[in-house]
PDB file of C-alpha atoms in Angstrom:
ATOM      1  CA  MET A1058     251.681  46.303   0.033  1.00 74.00           C
ATOM      2  CA  GLY A1059     255.039  46.996   1.709  1.00 88.00           C
ATOM      3  CA  ILE A1060     253.849  45.584   5.030  1.00 92.00           C
ATOM      4  CA  SER A1061     256.069  45.988   8.079  1.00 94.00           C
ATOM      5  CA  LYS A1062     255.302  45.029  11.675  1.00 94.00           C
ATOM      6  CA  ALA A1063     257.371  44.958  14.855  1.00 94.00           C
ATOM      7  CA  PHE A1064     256.597  43.591  18.304  1.00 93.00           C
ATOM      8  CA  GLY A1065     258.865  45.546  20.597  1.00 92.00           C
ATOM      9  CA  SER A1066     262.425  45.000  19.381  1.00 91.00           C
ATOM     10  CA  THR A1067     261.422  42.046  17.189  1.00 91.00           C
ATOM     11  CA  GLN A1068     260.855  42.877  13.517  1.00 92.00           C
ATOM     12  CA  ALA A1069     258.135  40.376  12.556  1.00 93.00           C
ATOM     13  CA  LEU A1070     257.642  41.650   8.977  1.00 93.00           C
ATOM     14  CA  CYS A1071     259.874  43.886   6.874  1.00 92.00           C
ATOM     15  CA  ASP A1072     258.465  45.493   3.706  1.00 92.00           C
ATOM     16  CA  VAL A1073     256.550  42.371   2.649  1.00 92.00           C
ATOM     17  CA  ASN A1074     254.837  42.383  -0.749  1.00 90.00           C
ATOM     18  CA  LEU A1075     252.574  39.603  -2.030  1.00 89.00           C
ATOM     19  CA  THR A1076     249.982  39.663  -4.795  1.00 89.00           C
ATOM     20  CA  MET A1077     247.163  37.122  -4.839  1.00 90.00           C
ATOM     21  CA  GLU A1078     245.819  36.402  -8.317  1.00 91.00           C
ATOM     22  CA  PRO A1079     242.555  34.741  -9.443  1.00 93.00           C
ATOM     23  CA  GLY A1080     242.888  30.988  -9.675  1.00 95.00           C
ATOM     24  CA  VAL A1081     246.396  30.926  -8.168  1.00 95.00           C
ATOM     25  CA  ILE A1082     247.182  28.774  -5.122  1.00 96.00           C
ATOM     26  CA  PHE A1083     249.899  30.687  -3.309  1.00 94.00           C
ATOM     27  CA  GLY A1084     251.908  28.557  -0.878  1.00 92.00           C
ATOM     28  CA  PHE A1085     253.494  30.600   1.908  1.00 90.00           C
ATOM     29  CA  VAL A1086     256.337  28.743   3.595  1.00 87.00           C
ATOM     30  CA  GLY A1087     258.779  29.523   6.386  1.00 84.00           C
ATOM     31  CA  ALA A1088     260.010  28.412   9.778  1.00 81.00           C
ATOM     32  CA  ASN A1089     257.908  28.899  12.904  1.00 82.00           C
ATOM     33  CA  GLY A1090     258.077  32.597  13.782  1.00 84.00           C
ATOM     34  CA  ALA A1091     259.071  33.645  10.251  1.00 87.00           C
ATOM     35  CA  GLY A1092     256.036  35.958   9.910  1.00 90.00           C
ATOM     36  CA  LYS A1093     253.411  33.867   8.083  1.00 92.00           C
ATOM     37  CA  THR A1094     250.615  34.167  10.630  1.00 93.00           C
ATOM     38  CA  THR A1095     251.379  37.829  11.346  1.00 94.00           C
ATOM     39  CA  LEU A1096     250.921  38.729   7.675  1.00 93.00           C
ATOM     40  CA  MET A1097     247.671  36.769   7.420  1.00 93.00           C
ATOM     41  CA  ARG A1098     246.285  38.474  10.518  1.00 94.00           C
ATOM     42  CA  ILE A1099     247.160  41.867   9.070  1.00 93.00           C
ATOM     43  CA  ILE A1100     245.446  40.983   5.776  1.00 92.00           C
ATOM     44  CA  MET A1101     242.309  40.048   7.727  1.00 91.00           C
ATOM     45  CA  GLY A1102     242.440  43.133   9.977  1.00 91.00           C
ATOM     46  CA  VAL A1103     243.100  41.162  13.158  1.00 91.00           C
ATOM     47  CA  LEU A1104     246.386  43.055  13.553  1.00 92.00           C
ATOM     48  CA  LEU A1105     247.410  46.508  12.351  1.00 92.00           C
ATOM     49  CA  SER A1106     250.624  46.942  10.403  1.00 93.00           C
ATOM     50  CA  ASP A1107     253.169  49.590  11.355  1.00 94.00           C
ATOM     51  CA  SER A1108     253.481  50.614   7.705  1.00 93.00           C
ATOM     52  CA  GLY A1109     252.223  49.544   4.298  1.00 90.00           C
ATOM     53  CA  GLU A1110     248.700  48.965   3.035  1.00 88.00           C
ATOM     54  CA  ILE A1111     246.479  45.992   2.214  1.00 89.00           C
ATOM     55  CA  LEU A1112     244.674  46.415  -1.115  1.00 84.00           C
ATOM     56  CA  ILE A1113     241.661  44.374  -2.203  1.00 79.00           C
ATOM     57  CA  ASN A1114     240.770  44.840  -5.876  1.00 75.00           C
ATOM     58  CA  ASP A1115     242.975  47.970  -5.902  1.00 73.00           C
ATOM     59  CA  HIS A1116     241.033  49.511  -2.994  1.00 74.00           C
ATOM     60  CA  SER A1117     242.142  49.892   0.610  1.00 80.00           C
ATOM     61  CA  ALA A1118     240.978  46.939   2.690  1.00 82.00           C
ATOM     62  CA  SER A1119     237.872  47.583   4.774  1.00 78.00           C
ATOM     63  CA  GLN A1120     235.679  45.558   7.098  1.00 76.00           C
ATOM     64  CA  ASP A1121     233.148  45.113   4.294  1.00 79.00           C
ATOM     65  CA  ASN A1122     235.495  43.725   1.661  1.00 81.00           C
ATOM     66  CA  ARG A1123     237.350  41.592   4.214  1.00 84.00           C
ATOM     67  CA  ARG A1124     234.030  39.882   4.994  1.00 83.00           C
ATOM     68  CA  ARG A1125     234.186  38.338   1.521  1.00 87.00           C
ATOM     69  CA  ILE A1126     237.467  36.577   2.318  1.00 91.00           C
ATOM     70  CA  GLY A1127     237.204  33.033   3.668  1.00 93.00           C
ATOM     71  CA  TYR A1128     239.631  32.860   6.606  1.00 93.00           C
ATOM     72  CA  MET A1129     240.937  29.781   8.403  1.00 92.00           C
ATOM     73  CA  PRO A1130     242.991  31.060  11.354  1.00 90.00           C
ATOM     74  CA  SER A1131     245.727  29.045  13.027  1.00 83.00           C
ATOM     75  CA  GLU A1132     243.929  29.199  16.383  1.00 78.00           C
ATOM     76  CA  ARG A1133     240.762  27.581  14.927  1.00 72.00           C
ATOM     77  CA  GLY A1134     238.217  29.925  16.499  1.00 76.00           C
ATOM     78  CA  LEU A1135     235.057  27.803  16.587  1.00 89.00           C
ATOM     79  CA  TYR A1136     232.570  27.024  19.367  1.00 91.00           C
ATOM     80  CA  ALA A1137     233.434  23.748  21.086  1.00 91.00           C
ATOM     81  CA  LYS A1138     229.974  23.119  22.529  1.00 92.00           C
ATOM     82  CA  MET A1139     227.964  24.100  19.452  1.00 94.00           C
ATOM     83  CA  LYS A1140     226.582  21.572  16.949  1.00 96.00           C
ATOM     84  CA  ILE A1141     228.372  21.449  13.607  1.00 96.00           C
ATOM     85  CA  PHE A1142     225.422  22.194  11.304  1.00 96.00           C
ATOM     86  CA  GLU A1143     224.097  24.932  13.596  1.00 96.00           C
ATOM     87  CA  GLN A1144     227.570  26.474  13.718  1.00 95.00           C
ATOM     88  CA  LEU A1145     227.954  26.559   9.928  1.00 96.00           C
ATOM     89  CA  VAL A1146     224.559  28.198   9.507  1.00 96.00           C
ATOM     90  CA  PHE A1147     225.454  30.753  12.185  1.00 95.00           C
ATOM     91  CA  PHE A1148     228.693  31.778  10.447  1.00 93.00           C
ATOM     92  CA  ALA A1149     226.958  31.957   7.065  1.00 94.00           C
ATOM     93  CA  GLU A1150     224.260  34.255   8.462  1.00 94.00           C
ATOM     94  CA  ILE A1151     226.685  36.662  10.114  1.00 89.00           C
ATOM     95  CA  ARG A1152     228.390  36.966   6.722  1.00 88.00           C
ATOM     96  CA  GLY A1153     225.145  38.093   5.133  1.00 88.00           C
ATOM     97  CA  MET A1154     223.396  34.937   3.930  1.00 92.00           C
ATOM     98  CA  GLU A1155     219.670  34.414   4.337  1.00 94.00           C
ATOM     99  CA  LYS A1156     218.803  31.465   6.607  1.00 94.00           C
ATOM    100  CA  SER A1157     217.525  29.229   3.789  1.00 95.00           C
ATOM    101  CA  GLU A1158     220.625  29.914   1.682  1.00 96.00           C
ATOM    102  CA  ALA A1159     222.852  29.375   4.731  1.00 96.00           C
ATOM    103  CA  ARG A1160     221.273  25.991   5.454  1.00 96.00           C
ATOM    104  CA  LYS A1161     221.654  24.926   1.820  1.00 96.00           C
ATOM    105  CA  SER A1162     225.330  25.939   1.770  1.00 96.00           C
ATOM    106  CA  ALA A1163     225.978  24.196   5.102  1.00 96.00           C
ATOM    107  CA  LYS A1164     224.450  20.968   3.784  1.00 96.00           C
ATOM    108  CA  GLU A1165     226.582  21.137   0.637  1.00 96.00           C
ATOM    109  CA  TRP A1166     229.828  21.652   2.533  1.00 96.00           C
ATOM    110  CA  ILE A1167     229.357  19.015   5.221  1.00 95.00           C
ATOM    111  CA  GLU A1168     228.668  16.520   2.447  1.00 95.00           C
ATOM    112  CA  ARG A1169     231.605  17.652   0.302  1.00 94.00           C
ATOM    113  CA  LEU A1170     234.004  17.506   3.271  1.00 93.00           C
ATOM    114  CA  ASP A1171     232.603  14.151   4.452  1.00 92.00           C
ATOM    115  CA  ILE A1172     231.440  15.354   7.865  1.00 94.00           C
ATOM    116  CA  ALA A1173     227.663  15.046   7.362  1.00 95.00           C
ATOM    117  CA  ARG A1174     227.475  12.225   9.933  1.00 96.00           C
ATOM    118  CA  TYR A1175     228.689  14.679  12.575  1.00 96.00           C
ATOM    119  CA  ALA A1176     226.169  17.420  11.728  1.00 95.00           C
ATOM    120  CA  GLU A1177     224.298  17.134  15.054  1.00 96.00           C
ATOM    121  CA  LYS A1178     227.387  16.581  17.194  1.00 96.00           C
ATOM    122  CA  ASN A1179     229.214  19.240  19.189  1.00 96.00           C
ATOM    123  CA  LEU A1180     232.558  20.314  17.760  1.00 93.00           C
ATOM    124  CA  GLU A1181     234.478  19.154  20.843  1.00 93.00           C
ATOM    125  CA  THR A1182     233.513  15.521  20.163  1.00 95.00           C
ATOM    126  CA  LEU A1183     235.302  15.478  16.780  1.00 93.00           C
ATOM    127  CA  SER A1184     238.898  14.487  16.051  1.00 90.00           C
ATOM    128  CA  THR A1185     241.432  17.214  15.235  1.00 86.00           C
ATOM    129  CA  GLY A1186     241.242  16.371  11.535  1.00 87.00           C
ATOM    130  CA  ASN A1187     237.457  16.576  11.410  1.00 90.00           C
ATOM    131  CA  GLN A1188     237.486  19.832  13.373  1.00 91.00           C
ATOM    132  CA  GLN A1189     239.759  21.252  10.681  1.00 90.00           C
ATOM    133  CA  ARG A1190     237.313  20.114   8.003  1.00 92.00           C
ATOM    134  CA  VAL A1191     234.631  22.074   9.866  1.00 94.00           C
ATOM    135  CA  GLN A1192     236.954  25.099   9.989  1.00 93.00           C
ATOM    136  CA  LEU A1193     237.471  24.874   6.217  1.00 93.00           C
ATOM    137  CA  ALA A1194     233.703  24.637   5.732  1.00 95.00           C
ATOM    138  CA  VAL A1195     233.327  27.838   7.787  1.00 94.00           C
ATOM    139  CA  ALA A1196     235.860  29.573   5.525  1.00 94.00           C
ATOM    140  CA  LEU A1197     233.920  28.479   2.412  1.00 95.00           C
ATOM    141  CA  ILE A1198     230.345  28.687   3.680  1.00 94.00           C
ATOM    142  CA  ALA A1199     229.474  32.193   2.412  1.00 91.00           C
ATOM    143  CA  LYS A1200     230.900  31.858  -1.121  1.00 91.00           C
ATOM    144  CA  PRO A1201     234.076  33.880  -0.523  1.00 92.00           C
ATOM    145  CA  ARG A1202     235.969  35.772  -3.206  1.00 91.00           C
ATOM    146  CA  ALA A1203     239.357  34.710  -1.803  1.00 93.00           C
ATOM    147  CA  LEU A1204     240.745  32.244   0.744  1.00 95.00           C
ATOM    148  CA  ILE A1205     243.351  32.800   3.473  1.00 95.00           C
ATOM    149  CA  LEU A1206     244.256  29.493   5.145  1.00 95.00           C
ATOM    150  CA  ASP A1207     246.762  29.446   8.009  1.00 93.00           C
ATOM    151  CA  GLU A1208     248.336  25.970   8.349  1.00 91.00           C
ATOM    152  CA  PRO A1209     245.253  24.134   7.014  1.00 91.00           C
ATOM    153  CA  PHE A1210     247.099  20.793   6.827  1.00 88.00           C
ATOM    154  CA  SER A1211     248.532  20.847  10.348  1.00 84.00           C
ATOM    155  CA  GLY A1212     247.971  17.541  12.151  1.00 78.00           C
ATOM    156  CA  LEU A1213     245.931  15.936   9.360  1.00 84.00           C
ATOM    157  CA  ASP A1214     246.101  12.292   8.297  1.00 85.00           C
ATOM    158  CA  PRO A1215     246.716  11.477   4.594  1.00 87.00           C
ATOM    159  CA  ILE A1216     243.013  11.068   3.789  1.00 87.00           C
ATOM    160  CA  ALA A1217     242.153  14.448   5.296  1.00 87.00           C
ATOM    161  CA  VAL A1218     245.124  16.039   3.493  1.00 89.00           C
ATOM    162  CA  LYS A1219     243.809  14.726   0.163  1.00 91.00           C
ATOM    163  CA  THR A1220     240.295  16.012   0.896  1.00 90.00           C
ATOM    164  CA  MET A1221     241.637  19.458   1.824  1.00 90.00           C
ATOM    165  CA  SER A1222     243.940  19.560  -1.214  1.00 93.00           C
ATOM    166  CA  ASP A1223     241.145  18.561  -3.593  1.00 94.00           C
ATOM    167  CA  VAL A1224     238.817  21.261  -2.250  1.00 94.00           C
ATOM    168  CA  ILE A1225     241.536  23.926  -2.474  1.00 95.00           C
ATOM    169  CA  ARG A1226     242.257  22.967  -6.102  1.00 95.00           C
ATOM    170  CA  GLU A1227     238.531  23.008  -6.930  1.00 95.00           C
ATOM    171  CA  GLN A1228     238.174  26.518  -5.533  1.00 95.00           C
ATOM    172  CA  ALA A1229     241.197  27.687  -7.526  1.00 96.00           C
ATOM    173  CA  ARG A1230     239.673  26.249 -10.721  1.00 96.00           C
ATOM    174  CA  GLU A1231     236.599  28.362  -9.981  1.00 95.00           C
ATOM    175  CA  GLY A1232     238.834  31.439  -9.960  1.00 95.00           C
ATOM    176  CA  LEU A1233     239.438  32.071  -6.258  1.00 95.00           C
ATOM    177  CA  PRO A1234     242.822  33.490  -5.256  1.00 95.00           C
ATOM    178  CA  ILE A1235     244.135  31.329  -2.402  1.00 96.00           C
ATOM    179  CA  LEU A1236     246.928  31.921   0.101  1.00 95.00           C
ATOM    180  CA  PHE A1237     247.836  29.094   2.453  1.00 95.00           C
ATOM    181  CA  SER A1238     250.732  28.740   4.859  1.00 92.00           C
ATOM    182  CA  SER A1239     252.681  25.669   5.822  1.00 85.00           C
ATOM    183  CA  HIS A1240     256.079  24.571   7.044  1.00 76.00           C
ATOM    184  CA  GLN A1241     255.613  21.304   5.119  1.00 77.00           C
ATOM    185  CA  LEU A1242     257.476  21.828   1.861  1.00 77.00           C
ATOM    186  CA  GLU A1243     256.172  18.576   0.391  1.00 80.00           C
ATOM    187  CA  LEU A1244     252.599  19.897   0.584  1.00 83.00           C
ATOM    188  CA  ILE A1245     253.601  23.315  -0.720  1.00 84.00           C
ATOM    189  CA  ASP A1246     255.210  21.573  -3.695  1.00 83.00           C
ATOM    190  CA  GLN A1247     252.191  19.360  -4.391  1.00 87.00           C
ATOM    191  CA  VAL A1248     249.393  21.911  -3.965  1.00 92.00           C
ATOM    192  CA  SER A1249     250.802  25.335  -4.883  1.00 93.00           C
ATOM    193  CA  THR A1250     250.936  26.975  -8.296  1.00 93.00           C
ATOM    194  CA  LYS A1251     253.078  29.746  -6.812  1.00 93.00           C
ATOM    195  CA  VAL A1252     255.322  29.860  -3.733  1.00 90.00           C
ATOM    196  CA  ALA A1253     256.726  32.539  -1.434  1.00 90.00           C
ATOM    197  CA  ILE A1254     259.490  31.724   1.053  1.00 87.00           C
ATOM    198  CA  ILE A1255     259.711  33.982   4.110  1.00 88.00           C
ATOM    199  CA  SER A1256     262.629  34.128   6.538  1.00 86.00           C
ATOM    200  CA  HIS A1257     262.902  36.407   9.570  1.00 87.00           C
ATOM    201  CA  GLY A1258     260.063  38.613   8.294  1.00 91.00           C
ATOM    202  CA  LYS A1259     261.445  39.051   4.754  1.00 91.00           C
ATOM    203  CA  ILE A1260     260.337  37.423   1.511  1.00 89.00           C
ATOM    204  CA  ILE A1261     263.499  35.891   0.085  1.00 85.00           C
ATOM    205  CA  ALA A1262     262.005  34.108  -2.948  1.00 84.00           C
ATOM    206  CA  THR A1263     258.781  34.099  -4.943  1.00 88.00           C
ATOM    207  CA  GLY A1264     257.827  32.129  -8.023  1.00 88.00           C
ATOM    208  CA  THR A1265     256.374  28.894  -9.330  1.00 88.00           C
ATOM    209  CA  PRO A1266     257.965  25.696  -8.013  1.00 82.00           C
ATOM    210  CA  THR A1267     259.697  25.312 -11.396  1.00 81.00           C
ATOM    211  CA  GLU A1268     261.057  28.875 -11.256  1.00 83.00           C
ATOM    212  CA  LEU A1269     262.418  28.345  -7.746  1.00 79.00           C
ATOM    213  CA  ARG A1270     264.173  25.174  -8.864  1.00 72.00           C
ATOM    214  CA  LYS A1271     265.831  27.117 -11.674  1.00 73.00           C
ATOM    215  CA  VAL A1272     267.004  29.864  -9.312  1.00 66.00           C
ATOM    216  CA  ALA A1273     268.478  27.207  -7.018  1.00 59.00           C
ATOM    217  CA  LYS A1274     270.028  25.500 -10.073  1.00 55.00           C
ATOM    218  CA  ALA A1275     268.544  22.197  -8.956  1.00 45.00           C
ATOM    219  CA  PRO A1276     268.902  19.159 -11.230  1.00 44.00           C
ATOM    220  CA  GLU A1277     265.567  18.350 -12.838  1.00 44.00           C
ATOM    221  CA  THR A1278     264.072  16.202 -15.544  1.00 40.00           C
ATOM    222  CA  ILE A1279     260.594  16.389 -17.020  1.00 37.00           C
ATOM    223  CA  GLU A1280     259.724  13.065 -15.402  1.00 42.00           C
ATOM    224  CA  ILE A1281     261.281  13.596 -11.953  1.00 40.00           C
ATOM    225  CA  PRO A1282     261.564  17.213 -10.748  1.00 51.00           C
ATOM    226  CA  THR A1283     263.705  17.715  -7.677  1.00 51.00           C
ATOM    227  CA  PRO A1284     261.370  18.114  -4.650  1.00 55.00           C
ATOM    228  CA  LEU A1285     261.337  21.591  -3.114  1.00 53.00           C
ATOM    229  CA  ALA A1286     261.864  19.916   0.249  1.00 52.00           C
ATOM    230  CA  THR A1287     265.223  18.655  -0.988  1.00 53.00           C
ATOM    231  CA  ILE A1288     266.270  22.118  -2.192  1.00 50.00           C
ATOM    232  CA  PHE A1289     264.894  24.383   0.528  1.00 54.00           C
ATOM    233  CA  GLY A1290     264.244  22.109   3.499  1.00 54.00           C
ATOM    234  CA  ASP A1291     266.972  23.779   5.550  1.00 51.00           C
ATOM    235  CA  LEU A1292     265.143  27.108   5.299  1.00 51.00           C
ATOM    236  CA  ILE A1293     262.754  25.849   7.949  1.00 50.00           C
ATOM    237  CA  ALA A1294     265.423  24.199  10.102  1.00 52.00           C
ATOM    238  CA  ASP A1295     265.453  24.827  13.831  1.00 48.00           C
ATOM    239  CA  ASP A1296     269.214  25.473  13.804  1.00 43.00           C
ATOM    240  CA  GLU A1297     269.249  29.266  13.402  1.00 48.00           C
ATOM    241  CA  THR A1298     272.950  29.503  12.462  1.00 46.00           C
ATOM    242  CA  TYR A1299     272.626  26.916   9.708  1.00 40.00           C
ATOM    243  CA  HIS A1300     269.301  28.426   8.650  1.00 44.00           C
ATOM    244  CA  ASP A1301     270.926  31.845   8.154  1.00 51.00           C
ATOM    245  CA  LYS A1302     273.716  30.337   6.057  1.00 48.00           C
ATOM    246  CA  VAL A1303     271.183  28.635   3.776  1.00 47.00           C
ATOM    247  CA  VAL A1304     269.171  31.856   3.371  1.00 51.00           C
ATOM    248  CA  SER A1305     272.310  33.833   2.480  1.00 54.00           C
ATOM    249  CA  GLU A1306     273.347  31.230  -0.074  1.00 51.00           C
ATOM    250  CA  PHE A1307     269.897  31.194  -1.673  1.00 51.00           C
ATOM    251  CA  GLU A1308     269.835  35.010  -1.876  1.00 54.00           C
ATOM    252  CA  ARG A1309     273.256  34.862  -3.581  1.00 57.00           C
ATOM    253  CA  ARG A1310     272.028  32.271  -6.075  1.00 51.00           C
ATOM    254  CA  GLY A1311     268.991  34.399  -6.886  1.00 51.00           C
ATOM    255  CA  LYS A1312     271.136  37.457  -7.612  1.00 50.00           C
ATOM    256  CA  ASN A1313     273.451  35.430  -9.842  1.00 49.00           C
ATOM    257  CA  ALA A1314     270.718  33.515 -11.670  1.00 47.00           C
TER     258      ALA A1314
END
């Protein structure tokens, strides 16, 4: 892809390359402002890149093939005063589903995500966690060929996290390529089959959790692998000076691995 994007004098992304593969859950981790959301918006066509190209099945991304990607944006763009079931059917129809098929899919997803009891309630009456379940249902409603989820676990309680994680794993088992972002390394470690770490707009490491542990030369046993949060937690620290030192050290380790 080679995606680059600047906002004025700020380089948000610098020659970023990521490949989503069928059945792979790709965890995208970095500090706030590292470039995660910017890349996702470019993939979905919400933003234009300054250089580089998004490819979908080896073809340049278009409005038509982007419609087949289930997208959960960070800003959660749903209608606050619209009923949940009605809203799901609406989004399914604008993505090309017939009304009967849209209603069937909406019923399946509100049951699977345990929000059926809220079907006739307006979105604004739901808790943050349940609103995010609705947002995930919207991303899945039209049988997407890939998923892009921007901070899907943000603000969720443990039960909602488990529900979200289970659904993401189920979709991966069905062959969907999935990219999700988070600054919570524990969740990245638990859910991802592959991880990319981004810092100041640059990808500094990519691999499976096991591969990243090896690059960092972390102690590990078969029974108790060292958590990624222990190894890379400082990569998402608020202290920029310390953050930069950790990034430089990790880049050095990768070159010497």
